Amino acid sequence: MSSGRDICIDGRHNIVARQISSWAKIHDDAHIFCLVCQKVIKDQSDFCKIEQHAEGKHHMHQVNTKLNLIQLKLYAPGTSSSADLHLESFFIGHATAEILSDHILKSINNSGLTLNKLLMLSADGPNVNKKVFRLINEKVKEVRNKELIDIGSCNIHVMHNAFRKGLQKVGNECAEFVISVFYFFNDWPARREDYAAIQTKMGITNHNFLKHVPTRWLTIEPAITRILEQFESLKYYVLNYLPKHAAKTTLNSSHYLQMKLFLKKADCKATLQYVKDFSQIFSKFTAFFQREEPLIHLMFDQLKEILMSMFIKICKQEIIIDFSKLDINKIFASENLLDLKNIDLGDTTKELIRNLPEKDQLQFLSKVKDSLITSATYIVYQIPLIQSTLRYLSVLNPRNVKNNNANRYLRKCLEILPYEVDITTVLDEFKLFKLEDLDFSKSSSSFWFEIDIQDSEGNPKYKTLLGVVKNLLTLSHGNASVEQGFSLSGHILP
């Protein structure tokens, strides 16, 4: 349901009605489908989620402005998922919380929606958005006396920041080195030609170096992977070839000095290898949640996996056997940590530091420990997990439907919904639903959207349960769809 082509310049173009019309065209009975869509907008029981995001560097009439995209996420009748609809776009100069919240409220009003049906407000994490949430939440409470659901900031931004903070404990020299390598060769064909000759001589693949973007920290992984591939030829080029053949201006350049300084470190290759392995913990997570399909039901398990992948490297095994019983505030107490020599570095990194003096090995291991603790602590602080909403939402993963705690988790989910729910009816339907002969091994959210079980009279058998589940699955797992909207807007806007 892409709406990139509908991005408006004047900020007043509403496409919700057009999207509803397009849905109607793909159904045989347009009248019934339109009633369903009308129900999505007007019926008290059908809720939606609004996403907002601001991005700079867009130009309009030679005036620097910020683009504010506002999207609607709701259950799309007749499909196997939820849909993201573009409501309005605004170009604004001062993106204060008051101005942003005012535009959000205007877009809701212009679209014929009502605050009474708003489930949550998704934001990417900056402090201004905390105030936006507070202002919108106050307006919502005036209408229905129930707050918006709050499950924290965009998880992808949290992971980028967690990695950045952990990387700082290893040392900024690594990131600065990766950046310098790219820019030393970028737009310098003569340097590339000389280096290519060395690649050929040493039997190393003739590849160029990749760019690491400091504002997107996980871009460091592919950049380091390429450097490790080229490590021997790069080290020879920087430390042996250039001192004999390069001009003084080159040897005095900041990029050369940065490369030279880093490559002379005894643990430089081990540092690169560790940072690569460390970044893979996070990039796997962020890649998973870049998808647009509903994934909120999988977030708890994915967050647990990323935390456990760090815990197992530095914590004693008996401490982390049962995640549900972990005391997050005490897990990194000294008595719960492995000795430095027993920290799990991975075989490659461990081999790379084997010949270092023992003092240097311990110093390296200490940095690794600090990086893992710092990143894990940041994640736990930003996204509390124990007894959290995300834990309860994991019941929507079909694989968890038959777990012993499933009924309790679903009840908790129902209690956070900002509208009245007949909890007894939903739980009764859920208990019967678990007895159905269905394939509960799937984790995809499409499982819920594809269920079409009828009672003896031909009516939907689990109407109340499925209605609640589909509303819960519209909760945001991140801002991937909004950021893709900015990518599309870059091809449209002047």
PDB file of C-alpha atoms in Angstrom, residues 226-469:
ATOM      1  CA  ARG A 226      36.206  -5.092   3.182  1.00  0.00           C
ATOM      2  CA  ILE A 227      39.202  -3.746   5.125  1.00  0.00           C
ATOM      3  CA  LEU A 228      39.838  -7.163   6.675  1.00  0.00           C
ATOM      4  CA  GLU A 229      39.757  -8.669   3.189  1.00  0.00           C
ATOM      5  CA  GLN A 230      42.343  -6.094   2.107  1.00  0.00           C
ATOM      6  CA  PHE A 231      44.243  -5.905   5.388  1.00  0.00           C
ATOM      7  CA  GLU A 232      47.672  -7.182   4.333  1.00  0.00           C
ATOM      8  CA  SER A 233      47.824  -5.137   1.128  1.00  0.00           C
ATOM      9  CA  LEU A 234      46.478  -2.031   2.878  1.00  0.00           C
ATOM     10  CA  LYS A 235      48.992  -2.332   5.705  1.00  0.00           C
ATOM     11  CA  TYR A 236      51.869  -2.731   3.246  1.00  0.00           C
ATOM     12  CA  TYR A 237      50.622   0.217   1.159  1.00  0.00           C
ATOM     13  CA  VAL A 238      50.313   2.558   4.153  1.00  0.00           C
ATOM     14  CA  LEU A 239      53.396   1.579   6.155  1.00  0.00           C
ATOM     15  CA  ASN A 240      55.839   0.556   3.405  1.00  0.00           C
ATOM     16  CA  TYR A 241      54.868   1.864  -0.014  1.00  0.00           C
ATOM     17  CA  LEU A 242      53.647   5.386   0.735  1.00  0.00           C
ATOM     18  CA  PRO A 243      56.611   6.494   2.919  1.00  0.00           C
ATOM     19  CA  LYS A 244      58.896   5.792  -0.058  1.00  0.00           C
ATOM     20  CA  HIS A 245      56.745   7.114  -2.902  1.00  0.00           C
ATOM     21  CA  ALA A 246      54.226   9.654  -1.616  1.00  0.00           C
ATOM     22  CA  ALA A 247      54.624  13.425  -1.461  1.00  0.00           C
ATOM     23  CA  LYS A 248      55.055  15.138   1.911  1.00  0.00           C
ATOM     24  CA  THR A 249      51.589  16.655   1.636  1.00  0.00           C
ATOM     25  CA  THR A 250      50.146  13.161   1.397  1.00  0.00           C
ATOM     26  CA  LEU A 251      52.196  11.889   4.330  1.00  0.00           C
ATOM     27  CA  ASN A 252      51.088  14.869   6.423  1.00  0.00           C
ATOM     28  CA  SER A 253      47.408  14.544   5.549  1.00  0.00           C
ATOM     29  CA  SER A 254      45.028  13.764   8.394  1.00  0.00           C
ATOM     30  CA  HIS A 255      43.699  10.628   6.715  1.00  0.00           C
ATOM     31  CA  TYR A 256      47.155   9.161   6.168  1.00  0.00           C
ATOM     32  CA  LEU A 257      48.261   9.949   9.717  1.00  0.00           C
ATOM     33  CA  GLN A 258      45.107   8.327  11.091  1.00  0.00           C
ATOM     34  CA  MET A 259      45.689   5.164   9.035  1.00  0.00           C
ATOM     35  CA  LYS A 260      49.366   5.026   9.984  1.00  0.00           C
ATOM     36  CA  LEU A 261      48.651   5.489  13.688  1.00  0.00           C
ATOM     37  CA  PHE A 262      46.028   2.746  13.783  1.00  0.00           C
ATOM     38  CA  LEU A 263      47.906   0.188  11.672  1.00  0.00           C
ATOM     39  CA  LYS A 264      50.956   0.470  13.923  1.00  0.00           C
ATOM     40  CA  LYS A 265      48.929  -0.772  16.886  1.00  0.00           C
ATOM     41  CA  ALA A 266      49.685  -4.387  17.738  1.00  0.00           C
ATOM     42  CA  ASP A 267      46.009  -5.154  18.250  1.00  0.00           C
ATOM     43  CA  CYS A 268      44.668  -3.264  15.214  1.00  0.00           C
ATOM     44  CA  LYS A 269      43.483  -6.328  13.296  1.00  0.00           C
ATOM     45  CA  ALA A 270      41.982  -7.892  16.420  1.00  0.00           C
ATOM     46  CA  THR A 271      40.096  -4.660  17.077  1.00  0.00           C
ATOM     47  CA  LEU A 272      38.703  -4.630  13.554  1.00  0.00           C
ATOM     48  CA  GLN A 273      37.650  -8.261  13.835  1.00  0.00           C
ATOM     49  CA  TYR A 274      35.949  -7.717  17.197  1.00  0.00           C
ATOM     50  CA  VAL A 275      34.082  -4.625  16.009  1.00  0.00           C
ATOM     51  CA  LYS A 276      32.887  -6.557  12.971  1.00  0.00           C
ATOM     52  CA  ASP A 277      31.614  -9.420  15.149  1.00  0.00           C
ATOM     53  CA  PHE A 278      30.126  -6.963  17.648  1.00  0.00           C
ATOM     54  CA  SER A 279      28.262  -5.061  14.933  1.00  0.00           C
ATOM     55  CA  GLN A 280      26.792  -8.285  13.535  1.00  0.00           C
ATOM     56  CA  ILE A 281      24.864  -8.751  16.781  1.00  0.00           C
ATOM     57  CA  PHE A 282      23.015  -5.513  16.051  1.00  0.00           C
ATOM     58  CA  SER A 283      22.804  -5.554  12.260  1.00  0.00           C
ATOM     59  CA  LYS A 284      20.940  -8.859  12.314  1.00  0.00           C
ATOM     60  CA  PHE A 285      18.320  -7.264  14.556  1.00  0.00           C
ATOM     61  CA  THR A 286      17.956  -4.035  12.573  1.00  0.00           C
ATOM     62  CA  ALA A 287      17.731  -5.897   9.260  1.00  0.00           C
ATOM     63  CA  PHE A 288      14.928  -8.040  10.676  1.00  0.00           C
ATOM     64  CA  PHE A 289      12.891  -5.019  11.770  1.00  0.00           C
ATOM     65  CA  GLN A 290      13.345  -3.035   8.557  1.00  0.00           C
ATOM     66  CA  ARG A 291      10.393  -4.962   7.152  1.00  0.00           C
ATOM     67  CA  GLU A 292       6.992  -3.303   6.931  1.00  0.00           C
ATOM     68  CA  GLU A 293       4.861  -6.283   7.962  1.00  0.00           C
ATOM     69  CA  PRO A 294       3.566  -6.383  11.560  1.00  0.00           C
ATOM     70  CA  LEU A 295       6.412  -7.542  13.785  1.00  0.00           C
ATOM     71  CA  ILE A 296       5.499  -6.214  17.211  1.00  0.00           C
ATOM     72  CA  HIS A 297       4.691  -9.760  18.355  1.00  0.00           C
ATOM     73  CA  LEU A 298       8.285 -10.818  17.682  1.00  0.00           C
ATOM     74  CA  MET A 299      10.097  -7.880  19.243  1.00  0.00           C
ATOM     75  CA  PHE A 300      10.381  -9.281  22.767  1.00  0.00           C
ATOM     76  CA  ASP A 301      11.972 -12.519  21.577  1.00  0.00           C
ATOM     77  CA  GLN A 302      14.334 -10.640  19.258  1.00  0.00           C
ATOM     78  CA  LEU A 303      15.359  -8.237  22.021  1.00  0.00           C
ATOM     79  CA  LYS A 304      15.859 -11.138  24.398  1.00  0.00           C
ATOM     80  CA  GLU A 305      18.053 -12.844  21.796  1.00  0.00           C
ATOM     81  CA  ILE A 306      20.249  -9.799  21.251  1.00  0.00           C
ATOM     82  CA  LEU A 307      20.705  -9.301  25.000  1.00  0.00           C
ATOM     83  CA  MET A 308      21.419 -12.974  25.606  1.00  0.00           C
ATOM     84  CA  SER A 309      23.994 -12.954  22.804  1.00  0.00           C
ATOM     85  CA  MET A 310      25.900 -10.345  24.837  1.00  0.00           C
ATOM     86  CA  PHE A 311      25.241 -11.887  28.259  1.00  0.00           C
ATOM     87  CA  ILE A 312      26.676 -15.274  27.255  1.00  0.00           C
ATOM     88  CA  LYS A 313      29.993 -13.692  26.308  1.00  0.00           C
ATOM     89  CA  ILE A 314      30.728 -12.131  29.696  1.00  0.00           C
ATOM     90  CA  CYS A 315      28.334 -13.608  32.307  1.00  0.00           C
ATOM     91  CA  LYS A 316      28.513 -16.872  34.216  1.00  0.00           C
ATOM     92  CA  GLN A 317      26.234 -19.477  32.675  1.00  0.00           C
ATOM     93  CA  GLU A 318      24.255 -20.198  35.837  1.00  0.00           C
ATOM     94  CA  ILE A 319      23.221 -16.540  36.029  1.00  0.00           C
ATOM     95  CA  ILE A 320      21.550 -16.426  32.619  1.00  0.00           C
ATOM     96  CA  ILE A 321      19.819 -19.810  32.383  1.00  0.00           C
ATOM     97  CA  ASP A 322      16.327 -18.322  32.825  1.00  0.00           C
ATOM     98  CA  PHE A 323      15.832 -14.900  31.242  1.00  0.00           C
ATOM     99  CA  SER A 324      12.502 -14.357  33.020  1.00  0.00           C
ATOM    100  CA  LYS A 325      14.247 -14.522  36.403  1.00  0.00           C
ATOM    101  CA  LEU A 326      17.140 -12.229  35.566  1.00  0.00           C
ATOM    102  CA  ASP A 327      17.683  -9.213  37.761  1.00  0.00           C
ATOM    103  CA  ILE A 328      18.711  -6.797  35.040  1.00  0.00           C
ATOM    104  CA  ASN A 329      19.953  -4.284  37.606  1.00  0.00           C
ATOM    105  CA  LYS A 330      22.423  -6.781  39.076  1.00  0.00           C
ATOM    106  CA  ILE A 331      23.377  -8.994  36.158  1.00  0.00           C
ATOM    107  CA  PHE A 332      26.653  -7.142  35.598  1.00  0.00           C
ATOM    108  CA  ALA A 333      27.713  -7.244  39.230  1.00  0.00           C
ATOM    109  CA  SER A 334      31.316  -8.423  39.489  1.00  0.00           C
ATOM    110  CA  GLU A 335      30.329 -11.745  41.086  1.00  0.00           C
ATOM    111  CA  ASN A 336      28.168 -12.551  38.033  1.00  0.00           C
ATOM    112  CA  LEU A 337      30.863 -11.888  35.431  1.00  0.00           C
ATOM    113  CA  LEU A 338      33.394 -14.261  33.930  1.00  0.00           C
ATOM    114  CA  ASP A 339      37.088 -13.696  34.531  1.00  0.00           C
ATOM    115  CA  LEU A 340      38.608 -11.610  31.749  1.00  0.00           C
ATOM    116  CA  LYS A 341      40.514 -14.593  30.365  1.00  0.00           C
ATOM    117  CA  ASN A 342      37.265 -16.537  29.969  1.00  0.00           C
ATOM    118  CA  ILE A 343      35.374 -13.875  28.002  1.00  0.00           C
ATOM    119  CA  ASP A 344      34.092 -15.217  24.687  1.00  0.00           C
ATOM    120  CA  LEU A 345      35.826 -13.244  21.953  1.00  0.00           C
ATOM    121  CA  GLY A 346      35.110 -15.599  19.108  1.00  0.00           C
ATOM    122  CA  ASP A 347      37.784 -17.880  17.689  1.00  0.00           C
ATOM    123  CA  THR A 348      39.171 -15.436  15.122  1.00  0.00           C
ATOM    124  CA  THR A 349      39.645 -12.520  17.512  1.00  0.00           C
ATOM    125  CA  LYS A 350      41.003 -14.827  20.209  1.00  0.00           C
ATOM    126  CA  GLU A 351      43.646 -16.102  17.806  1.00  0.00           C
ATOM    127  CA  LEU A 352      44.576 -12.547  16.770  1.00  0.00           C
ATOM    128  CA  ILE A 353      45.424 -11.498  20.339  1.00  0.00           C
ATOM    129  CA  ARG A 354      47.142 -14.782  21.296  1.00  0.00           C
ATOM    130  CA  ASN A 355      50.650 -13.446  20.656  1.00  0.00           C
ATOM    131  CA  LEU A 356      50.129 -10.134  22.442  1.00  0.00           C
ATOM    132  CA  PRO A 357      51.796  -9.604  25.837  1.00  0.00           C
ATOM    133  CA  GLU A 358      49.502 -10.761  28.649  1.00  0.00           C
ATOM    134  CA  LYS A 359      49.027  -7.193  29.870  1.00  0.00           C
ATOM    135  CA  ASP A 360      47.830  -6.106  26.422  1.00  0.00           C
ATOM    136  CA  GLN A 361      45.540  -9.123  26.155  1.00  0.00           C
ATOM    137  CA  LEU A 362      43.874  -8.248  29.463  1.00  0.00           C
ATOM    138  CA  GLN A 363      43.530  -4.625  28.422  1.00  0.00           C
ATOM    139  CA  PHE A 364      41.871  -5.698  25.177  1.00  0.00           C
ATOM    140  CA  LEU A 365      39.519  -8.070  27.012  1.00  0.00           C
ATOM    141  CA  SER A 366      38.615  -5.334  29.474  1.00  0.00           C
ATOM    142  CA  LYS A 367      37.564  -3.068  26.599  1.00  0.00           C
ATOM    143  CA  VAL A 368      35.458  -5.864  25.138  1.00  0.00           C
ATOM    144  CA  LYS A 369      33.754  -6.415  28.485  1.00  0.00           C
ATOM    145  CA  ASP A 370      33.031  -2.700  28.860  1.00  0.00           C
ATOM    146  CA  SER A 371      31.619  -2.455  25.340  1.00  0.00           C
ATOM    147  CA  LEU A 372      29.199  -5.345  25.884  1.00  0.00           C
ATOM    148  CA  ILE A 373      28.068  -4.083  29.289  1.00  0.00           C
ATOM    149  CA  THR A 374      27.563  -0.551  27.979  1.00  0.00           C
ATOM    150  CA  SER A 375      25.490  -1.624  24.980  1.00  0.00           C
ATOM    151  CA  ALA A 376      23.354  -4.112  26.900  1.00  0.00           C
ATOM    152  CA  THR A 377      22.720  -1.634  29.718  1.00  0.00           C
ATOM    153  CA  TYR A 378      21.629   1.015  27.227  1.00  0.00           C
ATOM    154  CA  ILE A 379      19.143  -1.361  25.582  1.00  0.00           C
ATOM    155  CA  VAL A 380      17.683  -2.426  28.924  1.00  0.00           C
ATOM    156  CA  TYR A 381      17.354   1.201  30.014  1.00  0.00           C
ATOM    157  CA  GLN A 382      15.675   2.274  26.765  1.00  0.00           C
ATOM    158  CA  ILE A 383      13.428  -0.786  26.339  1.00  0.00           C
ATOM    159  CA  PRO A 384      12.499  -2.361  29.699  1.00  0.00           C
ATOM    160  CA  LEU A 385      11.657  -6.020  29.083  1.00  0.00           C
ATOM    161  CA  ILE A 386      10.888  -7.824  32.323  1.00  0.00           C
ATOM    162  CA  GLN A 387       7.098  -7.760  32.867  1.00  0.00           C
ATOM    163  CA  SER A 388       6.771  -5.282  30.012  1.00  0.00           C
ATOM    164  CA  THR A 389       4.138  -4.715  27.351  1.00  0.00           C
ATOM    165  CA  LEU A 390       6.513  -6.193  24.771  1.00  0.00           C
ATOM    166  CA  ARG A 391       6.694  -9.421  26.759  1.00  0.00           C
ATOM    167  CA  TYR A 392       2.906  -9.694  26.844  1.00  0.00           C
ATOM    168  CA  LEU A 393       2.585  -8.943  23.126  1.00  0.00           C
ATOM    169  CA  SER A 394       4.751 -11.982  22.392  1.00  0.00           C
ATOM    170  CA  VAL A 395       1.590 -14.067  22.890  1.00  0.00           C
ATOM    171  CA  LEU A 396       0.574 -12.918  19.397  1.00  0.00           C
ATOM    172  CA  ASN A 397       3.384 -15.048  17.989  1.00  0.00           C
ATOM    173  CA  PRO A 398       1.460 -18.177  16.899  1.00  0.00           C
ATOM    174  CA  ARG A 399       4.273 -20.307  18.299  1.00  0.00           C
ATOM    175  CA  ASN A 400       3.505 -18.954  21.776  1.00  0.00           C
ATOM    176  CA  VAL A 401      -0.273 -19.386  21.655  1.00  0.00           C
ATOM    177  CA  LYS A 402      -0.201 -22.709  23.514  1.00  0.00           C
ATOM    178  CA  ASN A 403       2.360 -21.696  26.143  1.00  0.00           C
ATOM    179  CA  ASN A 404       1.338 -21.989  29.785  1.00  0.00           C
ATOM    180  CA  ASN A 405       1.419 -18.221  30.282  1.00  0.00           C
ATOM    181  CA  ALA A 406      -0.504 -17.395  27.083  1.00  0.00           C
ATOM    182  CA  ASN A 407      -3.851 -16.668  28.773  1.00  0.00           C
ATOM    183  CA  ARG A 408      -2.237 -14.352  31.321  1.00  0.00           C
ATOM    184  CA  TYR A 409      -0.240 -12.522  28.658  1.00  0.00           C
ATOM    185  CA  LEU A 410      -3.308 -11.985  26.482  1.00  0.00           C
ATOM    186  CA  ARG A 411      -5.214 -10.614  29.475  1.00  0.00           C
ATOM    187  CA  LYS A 412      -2.391  -8.125  30.059  1.00  0.00           C
ATOM    188  CA  CYS A 413      -2.596  -7.074  26.399  1.00  0.00           C
ATOM    189  CA  LEU A 414      -6.334  -6.501  26.703  1.00  0.00           C
ATOM    190  CA  GLU A 415      -5.842  -4.389  29.812  1.00  0.00           C
ATOM    191  CA  ILE A 416      -3.542  -1.934  28.023  1.00  0.00           C
ATOM    192  CA  LEU A 417      -5.944  -1.314  25.148  1.00  0.00           C
ATOM    193  CA  PRO A 418      -7.363   2.223  25.388  1.00  0.00           C
ATOM    194  CA  TYR A 419     -10.929   1.111  24.713  1.00  0.00           C
ATOM    195  CA  GLU A 420     -13.411  -1.158  26.433  1.00  0.00           C
ATOM    196  CA  VAL A 421     -12.946  -4.861  25.739  1.00  0.00           C
ATOM    197  CA  ASP A 422     -15.042  -7.770  26.946  1.00  0.00           C
ATOM    198  CA  ILE A 423     -12.065  -9.585  28.438  1.00  0.00           C
ATOM    199  CA  THR A 424     -14.066 -12.666  29.403  1.00  0.00           C
ATOM    200  CA  THR A 425     -15.388 -13.127  25.862  1.00  0.00           C
ATOM    201  CA  VAL A 426     -11.966 -12.662  24.290  1.00  0.00           C
ATOM    202  CA  LEU A 427     -10.278 -15.096  26.676  1.00  0.00           C
ATOM    203  CA  ASP A 428     -13.022 -17.694  26.203  1.00  0.00           C
ATOM    204  CA  GLU A 429     -12.619 -17.452  22.427  1.00  0.00           C
ATOM    205  CA  PHE A 430      -8.846 -17.697  22.847  1.00  0.00           C
ATOM    206  CA  LYS A 431      -9.115 -20.904  24.900  1.00  0.00           C
ATOM    207  CA  LEU A 432     -11.333 -22.480  22.244  1.00  0.00           C
ATOM    208  CA  PHE A 433      -9.127 -21.165  19.455  1.00  0.00           C
ATOM    209  CA  LYS A 434      -6.114 -23.013  20.876  1.00  0.00           C
ATOM    210  CA  LEU A 435      -7.999 -26.281  20.409  1.00  0.00           C
ATOM    211  CA  GLU A 436      -8.395 -25.750  16.656  1.00  0.00           C
ATOM    212  CA  ASP A 437      -6.455 -27.962  14.276  1.00  0.00           C
ATOM    213  CA  LEU A 438      -4.179 -25.188  12.998  1.00  0.00           C
ATOM    214  CA  ASP A 439      -0.488 -24.902  12.222  1.00  0.00           C
ATOM    215  CA  PHE A 440       0.773 -22.848  15.153  1.00  0.00           C
ATOM    216  CA  SER A 441       4.405 -23.263  14.104  1.00  0.00           C
ATOM    217  CA  LYS A 442       4.348 -20.091  11.999  1.00  0.00           C
ATOM    218  CA  SER A 443       5.683 -16.823  13.397  1.00  0.00           C
ATOM    219  CA  SER A 444       4.339 -14.586  10.646  1.00  0.00           C
ATOM    220  CA  SER A 445       1.570 -12.130  11.508  1.00  0.00           C
ATOM    221  CA  SER A 446      -0.245 -13.262   8.342  1.00  0.00           C
ATOM    222  CA  PHE A 447      -1.348 -16.287  10.391  1.00  0.00           C
ATOM    223  CA  TRP A 448      -3.954 -14.129  12.132  1.00  0.00           C
ATOM    224  CA  PHE A 449      -5.129 -12.326   9.016  1.00  0.00           C
ATOM    225  CA  GLU A 450      -5.697 -15.549   7.078  1.00  0.00           C
ATOM    226  CA  ILE A 451      -7.927 -17.262   9.651  1.00  0.00           C
ATOM    227  CA  ASP A 452     -11.458 -17.795   8.347  1.00  0.00           C
ATOM    228  CA  ILE A 453     -13.159 -20.198  10.749  1.00  0.00           C
ATOM    229  CA  GLN A 454     -16.949 -20.138  10.871  1.00  0.00           C
ATOM    230  CA  ASP A 455     -19.485 -21.474  13.344  1.00  0.00           C
ATOM    231  CA  SER A 456     -22.407 -23.780  12.485  1.00  0.00           C
ATOM    232  CA  GLU A 457     -24.418 -20.817  11.187  1.00  0.00           C
ATOM    233  CA  GLY A 458     -21.682 -19.529   8.903  1.00  0.00           C
ATOM    234  CA  ASN A 459     -20.673 -16.605  11.110  1.00  0.00           C
ATOM    235  CA  PRO A 460     -17.060 -15.788  12.077  1.00  0.00           C
ATOM    236  CA  LYS A 461     -16.306 -18.020  15.044  1.00  0.00           C
ATOM    237  CA  TYR A 462     -13.614 -15.878  16.673  1.00  0.00           C
ATOM    238  CA  LYS A 463     -14.677 -12.404  15.625  1.00  0.00           C
ATOM    239  CA  THR A 464     -13.964 -10.661  18.941  1.00  0.00           C
ATOM    240  CA  LEU A 465     -10.585 -12.323  19.451  1.00  0.00           C
ATOM    241  CA  LEU A 466      -9.351 -11.672  15.918  1.00  0.00           C
ATOM    242  CA  GLY A 467     -10.542  -8.070  16.006  1.00  0.00           C
ATOM    243  CA  VAL A 468      -8.470  -7.395  19.115  1.00  0.00           C
ATOM    244  CA  VAL A 469      -5.424  -9.242  17.759  1.00  0.00           C
TER     245      VAL A 469
END
